[in-house]
């Protein structure tokens, strides 16, 4: 196996980025980048901590990541499984990254910066949905932001409705839990009750 272990080796293979790859990088939220962010209902949140790296899906109504100003983003931490992997990382290592997806668009948006977890009551109330406020908000200072070209979306044919996978062909969460736990957790009852449980705890 030939291992590429230095920057020089990488540059010998790939060369150097063109102007379009570098000029697109901004250190603040520009009007065009805000337009992409405001329409996105989904982002992947990347964090790191002593235990390693984590990448967590975040989805909400379009514009769920609030642009407080051109250097500051705010994202509510909605209800989930209470593992708090991302939050545990951020309170120990502030480096964070976001990757926004826009349904139907080939463009994605990447944001890198530093964040902290806020439990300020007025801020939480400002993110209230369905009468429920998040327990915390992730506040992120933007260090760099740029769009990613459409090649990955085009290659994957991600938004093609004809390529959607039939959920009935996949293992269910209940089946996965039962398999891993020797049937002590999960199973058919878990799958049967999940839609109503999710409906009641969406926000």
Coordinates of N, CA and C in Angstrom, one line a residue:
X1 N 0.8 -1.2 0.0 CA 0.0 0.0 0.0 C 0.9 1.2 0.0
X2 N 0.6 2.2 -0.9 CA 1.3 3.4 -1.0 C 0.5 4.5 -0.1
X3 N 1.1 4.9 1.0 CA 0.5 5.9 1.8 C 1.0 7.3 1.5
X4 N 0.1 8.2 1.3 CA 0.4 9.6 1.1 C 0.4 10.2 2.5
X5 N 1.6 10.7 2.9 CA 1.8 11.1 4.3 C 2.3 12.5 4.5
X6 N 2.5 13.2 3.4 CA 3.0 14.6 3.5 C 2.2 15.5 2.6
X7 N 2.2 16.8 2.9 CA 1.6 17.8 2.1 C 2.2 17.9 0.7
X8 N 3.5 17.7 0.7 CA 4.2 17.7 -0.6 C 3.8 16.6 -1.5
X9 N 3.6 15.4 -1.0 CA 3.0 14.3 -1.7 C 1.7 14.6 -2.3
X10 N 0.8 15.2 -1.5 CA -0.5 15.5 -1.9 C -0.5 16.5 -3.1
X11 N 0.4 17.5 -2.9 CA 0.5 18.5 -4.0 C 1.1 18.0 -5.3
X12 N 1.9 17.0 -5.2 CA 2.4 16.3 -6.3 C 1.3 15.6 -7.1
X13 N 0.4 15.1 -6.4 CA -0.7 14.3 -7.0 C -1.8 15.2 -7.5
X14 N -2.2 16.2 -6.7 CA -3.4 17.1 -7.0 C -3.0 18.4 -7.6
X15 N -1.8 18.9 -7.5 CA -1.5 20.2 -7.9 C -2.0 21.2 -7.0
X16 N -2.5 22.4 -7.5 CA -2.9 23.5 -6.6 C -4.3 23.9 -7.1
X17 N -5.1 24.4 -6.1 CA -6.5 24.9 -6.5 C -6.5 26.1 -7.4
X18 N -7.5 26.2 -8.2 CA -7.6 27.3 -9.1 C -8.2 28.5 -8.4
X19 N -8.3 29.6 -9.1 CA -8.8 30.9 -8.4 C -10.2 30.7 -7.9
X20 N -11.1 30.0 -8.6 CA -12.5 29.9 -8.2 C -12.6 29.1 -6.9
X21 N -11.6 28.2 -6.6 CA -11.6 27.4 -5.4 C -11.2 28.2 -4.2
X22 N -10.5 29.3 -4.4 CA -10.0 30.0 -3.2 C -10.7 31.4 -3.0
X23 N -11.1 32.0 -4.1 CA -11.7 33.4 -4.0 C -13.1 33.3 -3.4
X24 N -13.7 32.1 -3.4 CA -15.0 32.0 -2.9 C -15.0 32.0 -1.3
X25 N -13.9 31.8 -0.7 CA -13.8 31.7 0.8 C -13.9 33.1 1.4
X26 N -14.9 33.3 2.3 CA -15.1 34.5 3.0 C -15.0 34.3 4.5
X27 N -14.7 35.4 5.2 CA -14.5 35.3 6.7 C -15.8 35.8 7.4
X28 N -16.9 35.9 6.7 CA -18.1 36.4 7.2 C -19.3 35.9 6.3
X29 N -20.5 36.1 6.8 CA -21.7 35.7 6.0 C -22.0 36.8 5.0
X30 N -21.8 36.5 3.7 CA -22.1 37.5 2.7 C -23.6 37.3 2.4
X31 N -24.1 38.3 1.6 CA -25.5 38.2 1.3 C -25.9 37.0 0.5
X32 N -25.0 36.6 -0.4 CA -25.3 35.4 -1.2 C -25.2 34.1 -0.4
X33 N -24.3 34.1 0.5 CA -24.2 32.9 1.4 C -25.4 32.9 2.4
X34 N -25.8 34.0 2.8 CA -27.0 34.1 3.7 C -28.2 33.5 3.0
X35 N -28.4 33.9 1.7 CA -29.5 33.4 0.9 C -29.5 31.9 0.9
X36 N -28.4 31.2 0.7 CA -28.3 29.8 0.8 C -28.7 29.2 2.1
X37 N -28.1 29.9 3.2 CA -28.4 29.4 4.5 C -29.9 29.5 4.9
X38 N -30.5 30.6 4.5 CA -31.9 30.9 4.9 C -32.9 29.9 4.3
X39 N -32.5 29.3 3.2 CA -33.4 28.4 2.5 C -33.1 26.9 2.9
X40 N -32.1 26.7 3.6 CA -31.7 25.3 4.0 C -32.4 24.8 5.2
X41 N -33.0 23.5 5.1 CA -33.6 22.9 6.2 C -32.8 21.9 6.9
X42 N -31.5 21.7 6.5 CA -30.7 20.6 7.0 C -29.2 21.0 7.0
X43 N -28.5 20.6 8.1 CA -27.1 20.8 8.1 C -26.5 19.7 8.9
X44 N -25.3 19.3 8.6 CA -24.5 18.4 9.4 C -23.5 19.2 10.2
X45 N -23.5 18.9 11.5 CA -22.7 19.6 12.5 C -21.5 18.7 12.9
X46 N -20.3 19.2 12.6 CA -19.1 18.5 13.0 C -18.4 19.1 14.2
X47 N -18.0 18.3 15.1 CA -17.3 18.7 16.3 C -16.3 17.7 16.7
X48 N -15.4 18.1 17.6 CA -14.3 17.2 18.1 C -14.1 17.4 19.6
X49 N -13.8 16.3 20.2 CA -13.5 16.3 21.6 C -12.5 15.2 22.0
X50 N -12.2 15.1 23.3 CA -11.2 14.1 23.7 C -11.5 12.7 23.3
X51 N -12.8 12.3 23.1 CA -13.1 11.0 22.6 C -13.0 10.8 21.1
X52 N -12.8 11.9 20.4 CA -12.7 11.8 18.9 C -13.7 12.8 18.3
X53 N -14.0 12.5 17.0 CA -14.8 13.4 16.2 C -16.2 12.9 16.2
X54 N -17.1 13.8 15.8 CA -18.5 13.5 15.7 C -19.2 14.4 14.6
X55 N -20.1 13.8 13.9 CA -20.9 14.5 12.9 C -22.4 14.2 13.1
X56 N -23.1 15.3 13.4 CA -24.5 15.1 13.8 C -25.5 15.8 12.8
X57 N -26.5 15.1 12.4 CA -27.5 15.7 11.5 C -28.4 16.7 12.3
X58 N -28.6 17.9 11.7 CA -29.5 18.9 12.3 C -30.5 19.3 11.2
X59 N -31.8 19.2 11.5 CA -32.8 19.6 10.6 C -33.9 20.3 11.3
X60 N -34.5 21.3 10.6 CA -35.6 22.1 11.1 C -36.2 22.8 10.0
X61 N -37.1 23.8 10.3 CA -37.7 24.6 9.2 C -36.6 25.4 8.5
X62 N -36.7 25.7 7.2 CA -35.7 26.5 6.5 C -35.3 27.7 7.3
X63 N -34.0 28.0 7.3 CA -33.5 29.2 8.0 C -33.4 28.9 9.5
X64 N -33.4 27.6 9.9 CA -33.3 27.3 11.4 C -32.0 27.8 12.0
X65 N -30.9 27.9 11.2 CA -29.7 28.5 11.7 C -29.8 30.0 11.5
X66 N -29.9 30.8 12.6 CA -30.2 32.2 12.5 C -28.9 33.0 12.3
X67 N -28.9 33.9 11.4 CA -27.8 34.8 11.2 C -28.0 36.0 12.1
X68 N -27.3 36.0 13.2 CA -27.4 37.1 14.2 C -26.7 38.3 13.6
X69 N -25.5 38.2 13.1 CA -24.8 39.2 12.3 C -23.9 38.5 11.4
X70 N -23.1 39.2 10.6 CA -22.3 38.6 9.5 C -21.1 37.7 10.1
X71 N -20.9 37.7 11.4 CA -19.9 36.9 12.0 C -20.5 35.8 12.9
X72 N -21.8 35.9 13.2 CA -22.4 35.1 14.3 C -23.6 34.3 13.8
X73 N -23.6 33.0 14.0 CA -24.7 32.1 13.7 C -25.2 31.5 15.0
X74 N -26.5 31.3 15.0 CA -27.2 30.7 16.2 C -28.1 29.5 15.8
X75 N -27.9 28.4 16.4 CA -28.7 27.2 16.0 C -29.3 26.5 17.3
X76 N -30.6 26.4 17.3 CA -31.2 25.7 18.5 C -30.9 24.3 18.6
X77 N -30.7 23.8 19.8 CA -30.5 22.3 19.9 C -31.9 21.7 20.3
X78 N -32.6 21.2 19.3 CA -33.9 20.7 19.4 C -33.8 19.3 20.2
X79 N -35.0 18.8 20.5 CA -35.1 17.6 21.3 C -34.5 16.4 20.5
X80 N -33.9 15.5 21.2 CA -33.3 14.3 20.6 C -33.2 13.2 21.6
X81 N -32.1 12.5 21.5 CA -31.9 11.3 22.4 C -31.1 11.6 23.7
X82 N -30.8 12.9 23.9 CA -30.0 13.3 25.1 C -28.6 12.8 25.2
X83 N -28.1 12.2 24.1 CA -26.6 11.8 24.2 C -25.7 13.1 24.3
X84 N -26.2 14.2 23.6 CA -25.4 15.4 23.7 C -24.0 15.3 23.2
X85 N -23.7 14.5 22.3 CA -22.4 14.3 21.8 C -21.8 15.6 21.3
X86 N -22.5 16.3 20.5 CA -22.0 17.6 19.9 C -21.7 18.6 21.0
X87 N -22.7 18.7 21.9 CA -22.6 19.7 23.0 C -21.4 19.3 24.0
X88 N -21.3 18.0 24.3 CA -20.1 17.6 25.1 C -18.8 18.0 24.5
X89 N -18.7 17.9 23.1 CA -17.5 18.3 22.5 C -17.3 19.8 22.5
X90 N -18.3 20.5 22.2 CA -18.2 22.0 22.1 C -17.7 22.6 23.4
X91 N -18.2 22.1 24.5 CA -17.9 22.7 25.8 C -16.4 22.5 26.2
X92 N -15.8 21.5 25.5 CA -14.4 21.2 25.7 C -13.5 21.6 24.6
X93 N -14.0 21.7 23.4 CA -13.2 22.1 22.2 C -14.2 22.9 21.3
X94 N -14.0 24.2 21.2 CA -14.9 25.1 20.5 C -15.0 25.0 19.0
X95 N -14.1 24.2 18.4 CA -14.0 24.2 16.9 C -15.3 23.4 16.4
X96 N -16.0 24.1 15.5 CA -17.2 23.5 14.9 C -17.2 23.8 13.4
X97 N -18.0 22.9 12.7 CA -18.2 23.1 11.3 C -19.6 22.7 10.9
X98 N -20.1 23.4 9.9 CA -21.5 23.1 9.4 C -21.4 22.8 7.9
X99 N -22.2 21.9 7.5 CA -22.4 21.6 6.0 C -23.9 21.7 5.7
X100 N -24.3 22.7 5.0 CA -25.7 22.9 4.7 C -26.1 22.2 3.4
X101 N -27.2 21.5 3.3 CA -27.8 21.0 2.1 C -29.0 21.7 1.8
X102 N -29.3 21.9 0.5 CA -30.5 22.6 0.0 C -31.2 21.6 -1.0
X103 N -32.4 21.1 -0.6 CA -33.1 20.2 -1.5 C -33.2 20.7 -2.9
X104 N -32.8 19.9 -3.8 CA -33.0 20.2 -5.2 C -31.8 21.0 -5.8
X105 N -30.9 21.5 -5.0 CA -29.8 22.3 -5.4 C -28.5 21.5 -5.4
X106 N -27.6 21.7 -6.3 CA -26.3 21.0 -6.3 C -25.3 21.7 -5.3
X107 N -25.6 22.9 -5.0 CA -24.7 23.7 -4.2 C -24.8 23.3 -2.7
X108 N -23.7 23.2 -2.0 CA -23.8 23.0 -0.6 C -23.0 24.2 0.0
X109 N -23.1 24.4 1.3 CA -22.5 25.5 2.0 C -21.7 25.0 3.2
X110 N -20.4 25.4 3.3 CA -19.6 24.9 4.3 C -19.2 26.1 5.2
X111 N -19.3 25.9 6.5 CA -18.9 27.0 7.5 C -18.0 26.4 8.5
X112 N -16.9 27.0 8.8 CA -16.0 26.6 9.9 C -15.8 27.8 10.8
X113 N -15.7 27.4 12.1 CA -15.5 28.5 13.1 C -15.4 27.9 14.5
X114 N -15.8 28.7 15.5 CA -15.7 28.3 16.9 C -17.1 28.6 17.5
X115 N -17.5 27.8 18.5 CA -18.8 27.9 19.1 C -18.8 27.7 20.6
X116 N -19.9 28.1 21.1 CA -20.1 27.8 22.5 C -21.6 27.5 22.7
X117 N -22.0 26.9 23.9 CA -23.3 26.5 24.2 C -23.9 27.5 25.1
X118 N -25.1 28.1 24.7 CA -25.7 29.1 25.6 C -27.1 28.6 26.1
X119 N -27.3 28.9 27.4 CA -28.6 28.6 28.0 C -29.3 29.9 28.5
X120 N -29.0 31.0 27.8 CA -29.5 32.3 28.1 C -31.1 32.3 27.9
X121 N -31.9 32.5 28.9 CA -33.3 32.3 28.8 C -34.0 33.1 27.7
X122 N -33.6 34.4 27.5 CA -34.3 35.1 26.4 C -33.9 34.6 25.1
X123 N -32.7 34.1 24.9 CA -32.3 33.6 23.6 C -33.1 32.3 23.4
X124 N -33.2 31.4 24.4 CA -34.0 30.2 24.2 C -35.4 30.5 23.8
X125 N -36.0 31.5 24.5 CA -37.4 31.8 24.2 C -37.6 32.3 22.7
X126 N -36.5 32.9 22.2 CA -36.6 33.5 20.8 C -36.7 32.3 19.8
X127 N -36.3 31.1 20.2 CA -36.3 30.0 19.3 C -37.5 29.1 19.5
X128 N -38.5 29.5 20.3 CA -39.6 28.7 20.7 C -40.4 28.2 19.4
X129 N -40.7 26.9 19.4 CA -41.5 26.3 18.3 C -42.6 25.5 19.0
X130 N -43.8 25.7 18.5 CA -45.0 24.9 19.0 C -45.1 25.0 20.5
X131 N -44.7 26.2 21.0 CA -44.8 26.5 22.4 C -43.6 26.0 23.3
X132 N -42.6 25.4 22.6 CA -41.5 24.8 23.3 C -40.2 25.4 22.9
X133 N -39.4 25.8 23.9 CA -38.1 26.4 23.6 C -37.0 25.3 23.7
X134 N -35.9 25.4 22.9 CA -34.8 24.5 23.1 C -34.2 24.6 24.4
X135 N -33.5 23.6 24.9 CA -32.8 23.7 26.2 C -31.5 24.5 26.1
X136 N -30.9 24.5 24.9 CA -29.7 25.3 24.6 C -29.6 25.8 23.2
X137 N -28.8 26.7 22.9 CA -28.5 27.2 21.6 C -27.0 27.2 21.3
X138 N -26.6 26.7 20.2 CA -25.2 26.7 19.8 C -24.9 28.1 19.1
X139 N -24.0 28.8 19.6 CA -23.6 30.1 19.1 C -22.3 30.0 18.4
X140 N -22.2 30.3 17.1 CA -21.0 30.0 16.3 C -20.4 31.3 15.7
X141 N -19.1 31.5 15.9 CA -18.4 32.6 15.3 C -17.8 32.1 14.0
X142 N -18.2 32.7 12.9 CA -17.8 32.3 11.6 C -16.3 32.7 11.3
X143 N -15.5 31.8 11.0 CA -14.1 32.0 10.6 C -13.9 31.9 9.1
X144 N -14.6 31.0 8.5 CA -14.6 30.9 7.0 C -15.9 30.2 6.5
X145 N -16.3 30.7 5.4 CA -17.6 30.2 4.8 C -17.4 30.2 3.3
X146 N -17.8 29.1 2.6 CA -17.7 29.0 1.2 C -18.7 27.9 0.7
X147 N -19.0 28.1 -0.6 CA -19.9 27.0 -1.2 C -19.0 25.9 -1.8
X148 N -19.6 24.7 -1.9 CA -18.9 23.6 -2.5 C -19.6 23.3 -3.8
X149 N -18.8 23.1 -4.8 CA -19.4 22.8 -6.2 C -20.3 21.6 -6.2
X150 N -21.0 21.4 -7.2 CA -22.1 20.4 -7.3 C -21.7 19.0 -7.6
X151 N -20.4 18.8 -7.8 CA -20.0 17.4 -8.3 C -20.5 16.3 -7.4
X152 N -20.4 16.4 -6.1 CA -20.8 15.3 -5.2 C -22.3 15.1 -5.3
X153 N -23.1 16.1 -5.4 CA -24.5 16.0 -5.5 C -24.9 15.4 -6.9
X154 N -24.2 15.8 -7.9 CA -24.5 15.3 -9.3 C -24.0 13.8 -9.3
X155 N -22.9 13.5 -8.8 CA -22.4 12.1 -8.9 C -23.4 11.2 -8.1
X156 N -23.8 11.6 -7.0 CA -24.7 10.8 -6.2 C -26.1 10.8 -6.6
X157 N -26.5 11.7 -7.5 CA -27.9 11.8 -8.0 C -28.8 11.9 -6.8
X158 N -28.4 12.7 -5.8 CA -29.1 12.7 -4.5 C -30.5 13.1 -4.5
X159 N -30.9 14.1 -5.4 CA -32.2 14.6 -5.3 C -33.1 13.9 -6.4
X160 N -32.7 12.9 -7.0 CA -33.5 12.2 -8.1 C -34.6 11.4 -7.4
X161 N -35.8 11.7 -7.5 CA -36.9 10.9 -6.8 C -36.9 9.4 -7.3
X162 N -36.4 9.2 -8.5 CA -36.4 7.8 -8.9 C -35.4 6.9 -8.3
X163 N -34.4 7.6 -7.6 CA -33.4 6.9 -6.9 C -33.6 6.7 -5.4
X164 N -34.8 7.1 -4.9 CA -35.1 6.9 -3.5 C -35.2 5.5 -3.1
X165 N -34.7 5.2 -2.0 CA -34.7 3.8 -1.5 C -36.0 3.5 -0.8
X166 N -36.5 2.3 -1.0 CA -37.8 1.9 -0.4 C -37.4 1.6 1.1
X167 N -38.0 2.4 2.1 CA -37.7 2.1 3.5 C -38.0 0.7 3.9
X168 N -38.9 0.0 3.2 CA -39.2 -1.4 3.6 C -38.1 -2.3 3.4
X169 N -37.1 -1.9 2.6 CA -36.0 -2.8 2.3 C -34.8 -2.6 3.3
X170 N -35.0 -1.7 4.2 CA -33.9 -1.4 5.1 C -34.2 -1.9 6.5
X171 N -33.1 -2.2 7.3 CA -33.4 -2.6 8.7 C -34.0 -1.4 9.4
X172 N -35.0 -1.7 10.3 CA -35.6 -0.6 11.0 C -34.8 -0.3 12.3
X173 N -35.0 0.9 12.9 CA -34.3 1.2 14.1 C -34.6 0.2 15.2
X174 N -35.8 -0.3 15.3 CA -36.1 -1.3 16.3 C -35.4 -2.6 16.0
X175 N -35.2 -3.0 14.8 CA -34.5 -4.2 14.4 C -33.0 -4.1 14.8
X176 N -32.5 -2.9 14.5 CA -31.0 -2.7 14.8 C -30.8 -2.7 16.3
X177 N -31.7 -2.1 17.0 CA -31.5 -2.1 18.5 C -31.6 -3.5 19.1
X178 N -32.6 -4.2 18.6 CA -32.8 -5.6 19.0 C -31.6 -6.5 18.7
X179 N -31.0 -6.3 17.6 CA -29.9 -7.1 17.2 C -28.7 -6.8 18.0
X180 N -28.4 -5.5 18.3 CA -27.3 -5.2 19.1 C -27.4 -5.5 20.6
X181 N -28.7 -5.4 21.1 CA -28.9 -5.6 22.5 C -29.4 -7.0 22.9
X182 N -29.3 -7.9 21.9 CA -29.9 -9.3 22.2 C -31.3 -9.2 22.6
X183 N -32.0 -8.4 21.9 CA -33.5 -8.3 22.1 C -33.9 -7.7 23.5
X184 N -33.0 -7.0 24.1 CA -33.4 -6.4 25.4 C -34.0 -5.0 25.2
X185 N -33.6 -4.4 24.0 CA -34.1 -3.0 23.6 C -34.6 -3.1 22.2
X186 N -35.6 -2.3 21.9 CA -36.0 -2.2 20.5 C -37.1 -3.2 20.1
X187 N -37.0 -3.7 18.9 CA -38.0 -4.6 18.4 C -39.2 -4.0 17.8
X188 N -40.2 -4.8 17.5 CA -41.4 -4.3 16.8 C -42.2 -3.2 17.6
X189 N -42.2 -3.4 18.9 CA -42.9 -2.4 19.7 C -42.3 -1.0 19.6
X190 N -40.9 -1.0 19.6 CA -40.2 0.3 19.4 C -40.6 0.9 18.1
X191 N -40.6 0.2 17.0 CA -40.9 0.7 15.7 C -42.4 1.2 15.6
X192 N -43.2 0.4 16.2 CA -44.7 0.8 16.2 C -45.0 2.0 17.0
X193 N -44.3 2.3 18.1 CA -44.6 3.4 18.9 C -43.8 4.7 18.5
X194 N -42.7 4.5 17.7 CA -41.9 5.6 17.4 C -42.6 6.8 16.7
X195 N -43.4 6.6 15.7 CA -44.0 7.8 15.0 C -44.8 8.7 16.0
X196 N -45.6 8.1 16.9 CA -46.3 8.9 17.8 C -45.4 9.6 18.9
X197 N -44.4 8.8 19.3 CA -43.4 9.4 20.2 C -42.7 10.6 19.6
X198 N -42.3 10.4 18.4 CA -41.6 11.5 17.7 C -42.6 12.7 17.5
X199 N -43.8 12.5 17.1 CA -44.8 13.6 16.9 C -44.9 14.4 18.2
X200 N -45.0 13.7 19.3 CA -45.2 14.4 20.6 C -43.9 15.1 21.1
X201 N -42.8 14.7 20.6 CA -41.5 15.3 21.1 C -40.7 16.0 20.0
X202 N -41.4 16.4 18.9 CA -40.6 17.0 17.8 C -39.9 18.2 18.2
X203 N -40.5 19.1 19.0 CA -39.8 20.3 19.4 C -39.4 20.3 20.9

